[in-house]
Each structure stands twice: as structure tokens, then as C-alpha cells.
Short mmCIF file of C-alpha atoms in Angstrom, two decimals:
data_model
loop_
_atom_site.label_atom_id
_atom_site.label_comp_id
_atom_site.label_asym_id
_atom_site.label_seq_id
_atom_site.Cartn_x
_atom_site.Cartn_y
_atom_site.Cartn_z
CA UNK A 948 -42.02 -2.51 22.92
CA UNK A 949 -40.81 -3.74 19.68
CA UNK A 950 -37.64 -2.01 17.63
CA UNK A 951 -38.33 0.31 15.28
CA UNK A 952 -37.41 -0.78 11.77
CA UNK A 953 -34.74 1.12 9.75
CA UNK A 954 -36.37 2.37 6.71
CA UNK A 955 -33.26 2.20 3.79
CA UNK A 956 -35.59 2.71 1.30
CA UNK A 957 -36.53 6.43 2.43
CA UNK A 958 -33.09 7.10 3.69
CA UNK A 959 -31.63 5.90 0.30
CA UNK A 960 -34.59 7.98 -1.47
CA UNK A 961 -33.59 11.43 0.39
CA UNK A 962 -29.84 10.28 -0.71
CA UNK A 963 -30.61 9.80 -4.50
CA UNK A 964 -32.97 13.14 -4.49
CA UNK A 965 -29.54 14.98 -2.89
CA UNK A 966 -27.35 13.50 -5.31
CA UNK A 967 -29.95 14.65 -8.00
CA UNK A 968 -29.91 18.11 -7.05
CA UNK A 969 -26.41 18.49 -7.27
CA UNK A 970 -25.96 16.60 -10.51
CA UNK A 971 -28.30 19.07 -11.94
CA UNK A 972 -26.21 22.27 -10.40
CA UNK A 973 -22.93 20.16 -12.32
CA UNK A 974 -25.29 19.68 -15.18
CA UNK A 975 -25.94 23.79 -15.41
CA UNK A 976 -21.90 24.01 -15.40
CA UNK A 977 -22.04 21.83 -18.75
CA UNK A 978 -20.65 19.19 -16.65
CA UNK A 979 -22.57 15.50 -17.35
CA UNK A 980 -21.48 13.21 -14.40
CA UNK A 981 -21.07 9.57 -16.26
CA UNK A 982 -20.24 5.89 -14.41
CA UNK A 983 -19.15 3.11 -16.52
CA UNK A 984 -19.98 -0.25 -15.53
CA UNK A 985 -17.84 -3.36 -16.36
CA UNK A 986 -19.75 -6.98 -16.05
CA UNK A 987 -17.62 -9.80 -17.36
CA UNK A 988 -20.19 -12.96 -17.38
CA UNK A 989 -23.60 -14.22 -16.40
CA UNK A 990 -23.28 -14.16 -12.81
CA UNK A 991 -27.57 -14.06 -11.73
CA UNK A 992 -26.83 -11.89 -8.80
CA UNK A 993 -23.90 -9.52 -10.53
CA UNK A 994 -27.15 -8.96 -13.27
CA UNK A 995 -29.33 -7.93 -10.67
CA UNK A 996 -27.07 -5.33 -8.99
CA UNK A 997 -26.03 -3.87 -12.52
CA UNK A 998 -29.36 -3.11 -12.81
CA UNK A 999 -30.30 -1.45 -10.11
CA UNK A 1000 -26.98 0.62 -10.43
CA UNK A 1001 -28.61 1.38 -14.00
CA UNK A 1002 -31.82 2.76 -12.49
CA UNK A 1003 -30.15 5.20 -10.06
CA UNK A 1004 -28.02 6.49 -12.34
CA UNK A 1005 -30.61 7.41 -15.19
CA UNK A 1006 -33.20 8.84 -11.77
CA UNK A 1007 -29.84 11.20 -10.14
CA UNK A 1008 -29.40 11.95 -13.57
CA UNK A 1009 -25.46 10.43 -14.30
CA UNK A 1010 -24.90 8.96 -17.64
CA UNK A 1011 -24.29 4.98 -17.63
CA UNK A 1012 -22.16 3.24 -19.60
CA UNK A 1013 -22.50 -0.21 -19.71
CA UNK A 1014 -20.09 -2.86 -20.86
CA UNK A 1015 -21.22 -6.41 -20.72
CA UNK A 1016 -18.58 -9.02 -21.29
CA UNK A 1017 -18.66 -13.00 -21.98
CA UNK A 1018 -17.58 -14.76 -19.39
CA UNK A 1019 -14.66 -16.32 -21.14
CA UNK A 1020 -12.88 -12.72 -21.40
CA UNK A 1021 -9.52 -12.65 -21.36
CA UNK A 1022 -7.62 -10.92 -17.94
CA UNK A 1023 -5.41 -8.80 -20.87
CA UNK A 1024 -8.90 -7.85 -22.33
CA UNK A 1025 -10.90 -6.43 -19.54
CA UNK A 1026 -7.55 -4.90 -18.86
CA UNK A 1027 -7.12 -2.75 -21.69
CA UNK A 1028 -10.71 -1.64 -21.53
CA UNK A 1029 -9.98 -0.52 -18.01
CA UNK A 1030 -7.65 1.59 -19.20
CA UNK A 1031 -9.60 2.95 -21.80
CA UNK A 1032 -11.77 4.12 -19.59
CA UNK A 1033 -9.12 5.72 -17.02
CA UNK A 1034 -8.53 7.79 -19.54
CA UNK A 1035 -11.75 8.93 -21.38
CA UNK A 1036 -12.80 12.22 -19.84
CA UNK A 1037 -16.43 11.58 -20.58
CA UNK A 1038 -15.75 8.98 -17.68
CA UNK A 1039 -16.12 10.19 -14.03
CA UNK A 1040 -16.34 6.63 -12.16
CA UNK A 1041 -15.43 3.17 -13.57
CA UNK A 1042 -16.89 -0.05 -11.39
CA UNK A 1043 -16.06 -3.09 -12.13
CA UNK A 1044 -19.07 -5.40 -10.56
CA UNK A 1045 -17.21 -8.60 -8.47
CA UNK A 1046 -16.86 -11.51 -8.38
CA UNK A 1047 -15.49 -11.61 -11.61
CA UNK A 1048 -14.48 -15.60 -13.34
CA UNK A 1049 -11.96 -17.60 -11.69
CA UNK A 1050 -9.60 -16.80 -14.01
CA UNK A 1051 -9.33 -13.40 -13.60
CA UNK A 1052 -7.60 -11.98 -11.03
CA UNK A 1053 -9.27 -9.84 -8.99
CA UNK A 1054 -6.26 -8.04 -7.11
CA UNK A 1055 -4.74 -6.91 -10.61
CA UNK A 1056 -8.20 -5.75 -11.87
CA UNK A 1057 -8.53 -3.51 -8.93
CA UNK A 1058 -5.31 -2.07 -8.99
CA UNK A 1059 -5.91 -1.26 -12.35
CA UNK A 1060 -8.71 0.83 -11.78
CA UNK A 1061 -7.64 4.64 -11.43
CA UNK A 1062 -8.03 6.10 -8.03
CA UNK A 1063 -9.56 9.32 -9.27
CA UNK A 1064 -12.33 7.18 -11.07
CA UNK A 1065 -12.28 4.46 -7.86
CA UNK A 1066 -16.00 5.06 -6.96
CA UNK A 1067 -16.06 1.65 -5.16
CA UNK A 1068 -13.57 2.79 -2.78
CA UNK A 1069 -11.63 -0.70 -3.91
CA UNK A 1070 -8.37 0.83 -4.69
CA UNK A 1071 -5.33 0.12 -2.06
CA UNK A 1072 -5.15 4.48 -2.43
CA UNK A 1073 -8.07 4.79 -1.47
CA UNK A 1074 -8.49 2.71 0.97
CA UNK A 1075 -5.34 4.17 2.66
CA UNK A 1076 -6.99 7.66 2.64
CA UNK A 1077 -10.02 6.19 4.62
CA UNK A 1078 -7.80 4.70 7.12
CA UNK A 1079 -5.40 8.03 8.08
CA UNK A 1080 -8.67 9.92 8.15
CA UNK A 1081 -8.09 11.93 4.23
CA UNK A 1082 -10.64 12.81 1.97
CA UNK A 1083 -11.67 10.47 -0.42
CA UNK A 1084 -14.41 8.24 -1.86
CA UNK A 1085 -16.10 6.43 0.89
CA UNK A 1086 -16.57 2.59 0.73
CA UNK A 1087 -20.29 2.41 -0.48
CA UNK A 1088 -21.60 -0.35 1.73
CA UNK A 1089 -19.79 1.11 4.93
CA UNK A 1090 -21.11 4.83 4.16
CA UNK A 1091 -24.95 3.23 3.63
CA UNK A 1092 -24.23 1.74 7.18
CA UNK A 1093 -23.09 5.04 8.61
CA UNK A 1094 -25.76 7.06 7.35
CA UNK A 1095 -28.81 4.85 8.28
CA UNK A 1096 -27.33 4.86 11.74
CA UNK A 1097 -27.33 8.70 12.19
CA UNK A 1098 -30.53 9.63 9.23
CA UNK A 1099 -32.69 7.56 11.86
CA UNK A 1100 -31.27 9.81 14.80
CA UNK A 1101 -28.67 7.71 16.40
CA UNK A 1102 -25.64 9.09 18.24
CA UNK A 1103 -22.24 7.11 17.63
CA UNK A 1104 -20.16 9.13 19.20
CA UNK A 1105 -18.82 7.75 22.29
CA UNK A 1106 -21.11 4.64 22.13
CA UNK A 1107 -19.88 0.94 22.25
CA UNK A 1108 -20.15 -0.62 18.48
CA UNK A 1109 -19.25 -4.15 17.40
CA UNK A 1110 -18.72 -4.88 14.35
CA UNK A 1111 -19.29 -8.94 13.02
CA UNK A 1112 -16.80 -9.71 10.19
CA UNK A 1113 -13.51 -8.16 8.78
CA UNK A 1114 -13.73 -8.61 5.22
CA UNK A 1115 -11.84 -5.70 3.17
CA UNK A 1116 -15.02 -4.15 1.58
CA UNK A 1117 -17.48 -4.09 4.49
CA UNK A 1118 -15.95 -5.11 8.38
CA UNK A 1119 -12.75 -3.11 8.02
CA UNK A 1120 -13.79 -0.07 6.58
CA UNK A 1121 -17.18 0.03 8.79
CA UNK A 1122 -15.03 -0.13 11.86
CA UNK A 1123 -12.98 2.63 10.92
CA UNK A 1124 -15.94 4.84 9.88
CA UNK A 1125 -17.66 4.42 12.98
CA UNK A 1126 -14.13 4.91 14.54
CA UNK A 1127 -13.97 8.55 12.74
CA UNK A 1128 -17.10 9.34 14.15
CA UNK A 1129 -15.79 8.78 17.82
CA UNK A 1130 -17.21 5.34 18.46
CA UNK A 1131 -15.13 2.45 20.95
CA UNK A 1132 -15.13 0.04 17.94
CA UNK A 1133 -14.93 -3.88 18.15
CA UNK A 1134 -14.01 -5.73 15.66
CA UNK A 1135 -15.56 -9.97 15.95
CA UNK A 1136 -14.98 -12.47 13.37
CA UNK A 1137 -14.51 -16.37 13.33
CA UNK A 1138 -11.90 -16.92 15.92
CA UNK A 1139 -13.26 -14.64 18.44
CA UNK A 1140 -14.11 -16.20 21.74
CA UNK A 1141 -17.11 -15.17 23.71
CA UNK A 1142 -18.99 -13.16 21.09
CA UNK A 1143 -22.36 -13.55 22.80
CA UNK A 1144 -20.88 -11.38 25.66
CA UNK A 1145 -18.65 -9.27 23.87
CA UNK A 1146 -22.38 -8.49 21.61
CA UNK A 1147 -24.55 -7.85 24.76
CA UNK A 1148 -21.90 -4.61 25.39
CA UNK A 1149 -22.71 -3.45 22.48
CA UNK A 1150 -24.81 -0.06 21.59
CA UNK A 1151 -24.84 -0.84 18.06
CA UNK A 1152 -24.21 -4.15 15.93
CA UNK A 1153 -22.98 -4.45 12.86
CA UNK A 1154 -22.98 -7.30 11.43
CA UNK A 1155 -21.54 -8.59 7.97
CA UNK A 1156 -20.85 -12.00 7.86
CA UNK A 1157 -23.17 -13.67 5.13
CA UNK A 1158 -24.70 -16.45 7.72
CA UNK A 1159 -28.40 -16.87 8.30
CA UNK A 1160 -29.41 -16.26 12.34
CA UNK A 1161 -26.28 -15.25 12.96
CA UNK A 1162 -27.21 -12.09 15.74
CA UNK A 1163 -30.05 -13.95 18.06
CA UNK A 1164 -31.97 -11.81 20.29
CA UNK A 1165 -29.75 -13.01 23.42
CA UNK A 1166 -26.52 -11.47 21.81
CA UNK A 1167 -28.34 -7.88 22.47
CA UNK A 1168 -28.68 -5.55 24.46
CA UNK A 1169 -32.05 -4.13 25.45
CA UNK A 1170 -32.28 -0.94 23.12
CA UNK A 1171 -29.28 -1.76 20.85
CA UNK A 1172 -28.93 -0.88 17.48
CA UNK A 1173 -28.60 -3.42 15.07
CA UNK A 1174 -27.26 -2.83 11.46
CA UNK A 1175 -27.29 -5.86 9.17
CA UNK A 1176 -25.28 -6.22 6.17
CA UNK A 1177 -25.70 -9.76 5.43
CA UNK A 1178 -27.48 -11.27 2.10
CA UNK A 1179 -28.24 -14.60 2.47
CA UNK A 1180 -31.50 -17.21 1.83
CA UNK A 1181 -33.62 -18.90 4.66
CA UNK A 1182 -34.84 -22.71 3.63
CA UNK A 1183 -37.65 -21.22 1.69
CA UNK A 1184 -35.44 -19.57 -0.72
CA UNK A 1185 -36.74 -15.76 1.11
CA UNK A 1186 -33.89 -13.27 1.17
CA UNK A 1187 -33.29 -12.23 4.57
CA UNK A 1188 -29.79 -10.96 6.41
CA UNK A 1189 -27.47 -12.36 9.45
CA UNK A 1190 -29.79 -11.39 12.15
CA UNK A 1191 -33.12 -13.27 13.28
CA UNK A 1192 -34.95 -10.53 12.49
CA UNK A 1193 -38.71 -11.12 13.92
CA UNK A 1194 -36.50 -11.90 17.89
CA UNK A 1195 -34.16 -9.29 17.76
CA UNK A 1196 -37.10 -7.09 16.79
CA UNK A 1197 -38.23 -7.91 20.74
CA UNK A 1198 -35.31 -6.93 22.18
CA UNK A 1199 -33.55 -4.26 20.03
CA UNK A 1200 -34.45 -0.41 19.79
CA UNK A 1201 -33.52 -0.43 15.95
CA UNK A 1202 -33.08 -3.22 13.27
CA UNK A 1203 -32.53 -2.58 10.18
CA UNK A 1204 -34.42 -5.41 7.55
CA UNK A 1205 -32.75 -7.61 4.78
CA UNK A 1206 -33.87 -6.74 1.99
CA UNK A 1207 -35.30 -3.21 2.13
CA UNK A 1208 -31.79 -2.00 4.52
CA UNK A 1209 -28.47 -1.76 3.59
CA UNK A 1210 -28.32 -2.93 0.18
CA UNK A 1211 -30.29 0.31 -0.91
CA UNK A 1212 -27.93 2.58 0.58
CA UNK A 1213 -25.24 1.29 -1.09
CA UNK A 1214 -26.35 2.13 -4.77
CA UNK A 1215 -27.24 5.42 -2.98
CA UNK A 1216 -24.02 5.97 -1.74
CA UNK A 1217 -22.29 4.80 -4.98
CA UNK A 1218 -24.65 7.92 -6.82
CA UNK A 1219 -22.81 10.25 -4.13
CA UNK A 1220 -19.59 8.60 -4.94
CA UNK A 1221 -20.44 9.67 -8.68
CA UNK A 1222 -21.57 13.06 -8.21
CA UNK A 1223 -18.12 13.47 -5.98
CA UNK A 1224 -15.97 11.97 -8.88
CA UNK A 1225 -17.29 14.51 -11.10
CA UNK A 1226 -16.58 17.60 -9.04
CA UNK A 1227 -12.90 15.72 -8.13
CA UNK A 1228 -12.28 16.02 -11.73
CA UNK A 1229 -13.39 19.32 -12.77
CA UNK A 1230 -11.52 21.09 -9.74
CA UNK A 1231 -14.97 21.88 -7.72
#
């Protein structure tokens, strides 16, 4: 019997309608949620997820603010507009979309971002909330992983989940939601010996690693759930994740598909992040 495909696009759908709803009870308060959006350069991809950011916000109903920036900005520059923004109260959430040009570093750019406005979850305050179990912002990507995992009707708690890749935005966090919600989490990455084995243990897979057929149907286990996070291009230029999707599909009880998977939830998730800046701010 053949895995039944994730559907992000509905679970992302039912997201953005909830967000709506309560940006219109916010809205009835006199309070306008609002995101500003920092793009330095002409990055294709960067362009693309602006965008989409765009659309969500102007269907939940949050006010965008977009600032589009040459690509030979100055680090002092994008700076000071950062800090413009911390402190304009029209402002709820400020994102600034990565990678940003070589010659701006990243690290400081973060760190300047408040963590009250932190939507992105980026912020080492933040991040330290997440990981001794505080409320905060959620890390969008991880919280799209988390919810199409239990919107579809999965159990985590007390279930075996490996996670592939422990990059700061995606592997880390991921394992420590699933974590909070009871799971025995492993954590694989490049020098881990044996992952075919360690993968076949696993209930659910994660994986976030950014390389094409990287989860084959023998890594897993008959009826596993697999989650994939990866964006990459096949030979033919077609989007598609780190698992090979059409074998794992024999094997699998769940795969979620690149594109029309993840990457929806986590403009959905950022909308929540939003609507939960604005309330953060105005003491609800």
C-alpha cells in the first residue's frame, strides 16, 4: 500500500485561515498586526520567498512593509534601519530574509534584531527560550514540521524520531521540538556512522540536509513517517527535497512532497509568529 502524502498546502491553508481570524479579533481592538521585511540584493530565490511572505500577509490580514535594498548596502546601513524598526510601534515583527552579501555579517545582523520583534526565531534569546522549554516565538520551519506531523494525525509522543542535519535554523530546533513533545530524538549529520541502521529505527524522519536522494526507501521503516525539509534540484532542473520520493512512497506510511510540504508551513507559521508578536506587544 503506498504512503499517504502530507498535504502542506491544506494544513498551511487551515493555519493562515486561524491566523486570519485572530488578526481580525486584534483588528476589532484597533490593533493592526504589521511585519517588515528587509531584502538587501537580488538574490532569485530570497525574491521568491519575499513574495510569498507578501501574499500571506495581505490574505491573514497583517500589514507588510517592505524594504528592498541594493546589494552593495553598507553593514552600518541595514544596521541603522534595523533599529529603526525595533523601535517603530507600528512594527510587530522585523525579518530580515538570509543569506544576505558576503560582506555583511550575518551574526551581527541577527543580534541586532530585537527579540520582541524576532519572528524568525533567529535571535540567540530566543533561541535559548526554545531550548529550556519557555514561551516564545517558535522557529518557523521547525513549527511547520511539527504541525504537519500531528494535523495529519500522528502521535510523537514516545515514538523513535531521527532527525538528518543540525544546522541552527532547522536540525537543532526540530529535535528539540519533537523532544518537548515527548519524542526519543536522534540527531544524524555528516560524521555519523551507520545512518542506514540508525534510520530503519526510526518512527519518523526528518530530514534537512539540502542533498538530492538523500533518505532511500531502504533507510525506512515499513510505516515510518517521513518529513522532508530539503530544497534542492534533480538533473532536470525540477524542485524536489532530500528524499526519493516516488520509493519511499512504497515503503513509508507518510511522506511529505518537495514542493507542496514544508516550505508552505513555514510562511504559515511565520503569519502565527506575527499574529503572536502583536498580542506580545500589546500585553494580550
Amino acid at each position: 500500500m503506498k504512503a499517504k502524502r502530507i498535504d502542506g498546502k491544506a494544513i498551511s491553508d487551515t493555519i493562515k485561515a486561524e491566523a486570519q481570524q485572530q488578526a481580525q479579533n486584534l483588528q476589532r481592538q484597533g490593533i493592526v498586526p504589521c511585519l517588515a521585511v528587509v531584502l538587501v540584493g537580488e538574490d532569485a530565490a530570497s525574491q521568491i520567498y519575499v513574495r510569498n511572505k507578501e501574499k500571506a500577509c495581505a490574505l491573514v490580514g497583517i500589514t507588510s512593509k517592505m524594504y528592498t535594498l541594493p546589494q552593495d548596502t553598507t553593514e552600518q546601513a541595514l544596521l541603522t534601519l534595523i533599529a529603526q524598526l525595533n523601535t517603530d510601534n507600528s512594527v510587530n515583527g522585523v525579518l530580515v530574509q538570509l543569506p544576505l552579501p558576503a560582506h555583511i555579517n550575518e551574526e551581527k545582523v541577527i543580534l541586532a534584531v530585537s527579540p520582541q520583534k524576532d519572528v524568525d526565531c533567529f535571535h540567540p534569546y530566543n533561541v535559548g527560550l526554545l531550548h529550556t522549554d519557555k514561551k516564545g516565538f517558535l522557529p518557523c520551519t521547525p513549527a511547520g514540521v511539527l504541525e504537519l506531523i500531528t494535523r495529519s494525525g500522528y502521535e510523537i509522543a514516545g515514538k523513535h524520531c531521527v532527525v538528518i542535519g543540525r544546522s541552527h535554523n532547522v536540525g537543532k530546533p526540530t529535535a528539540m521540538l519533537l523532544l518537548q513533545h515527548d519524542a526519543t530524538v536522534t540527531i544524524c549529520h555528516s560524521k555519523t556512522k551507520n545512518l542506514k541502521e540508525i534510520c530503519k529505527q526510526a518512527d519518523i524522519i526528518v530530514s534537512a540536509v539540502g542533498k538530492l536522494h538523500m533518505v532511500t526507501a531502504d533507510m525506512v521503516k515499513a510505516g515510518a513517517v517521513v518529513i522532508d525539509v530539503g530544497m534542492n534540484r534533480d538533473e532536470h532542473g525540477k524542485l524536489c527535497g532530500d528524499v526519493d520520493f516516488d520509493a519511499v512512497c512504497e515503503v513509508a506510511g507518510a511522506v511529505s512532497p518537495v514542493p507542496g510540504g514544508v516550505g508552505l508551513m513555514t510562511v504559515a507559521m511565520l503569519m502565527q509568529n506575527c499574529i503572536t508578536a502583536a498580542k506580545l506587544q500589546n500585553g494580550i
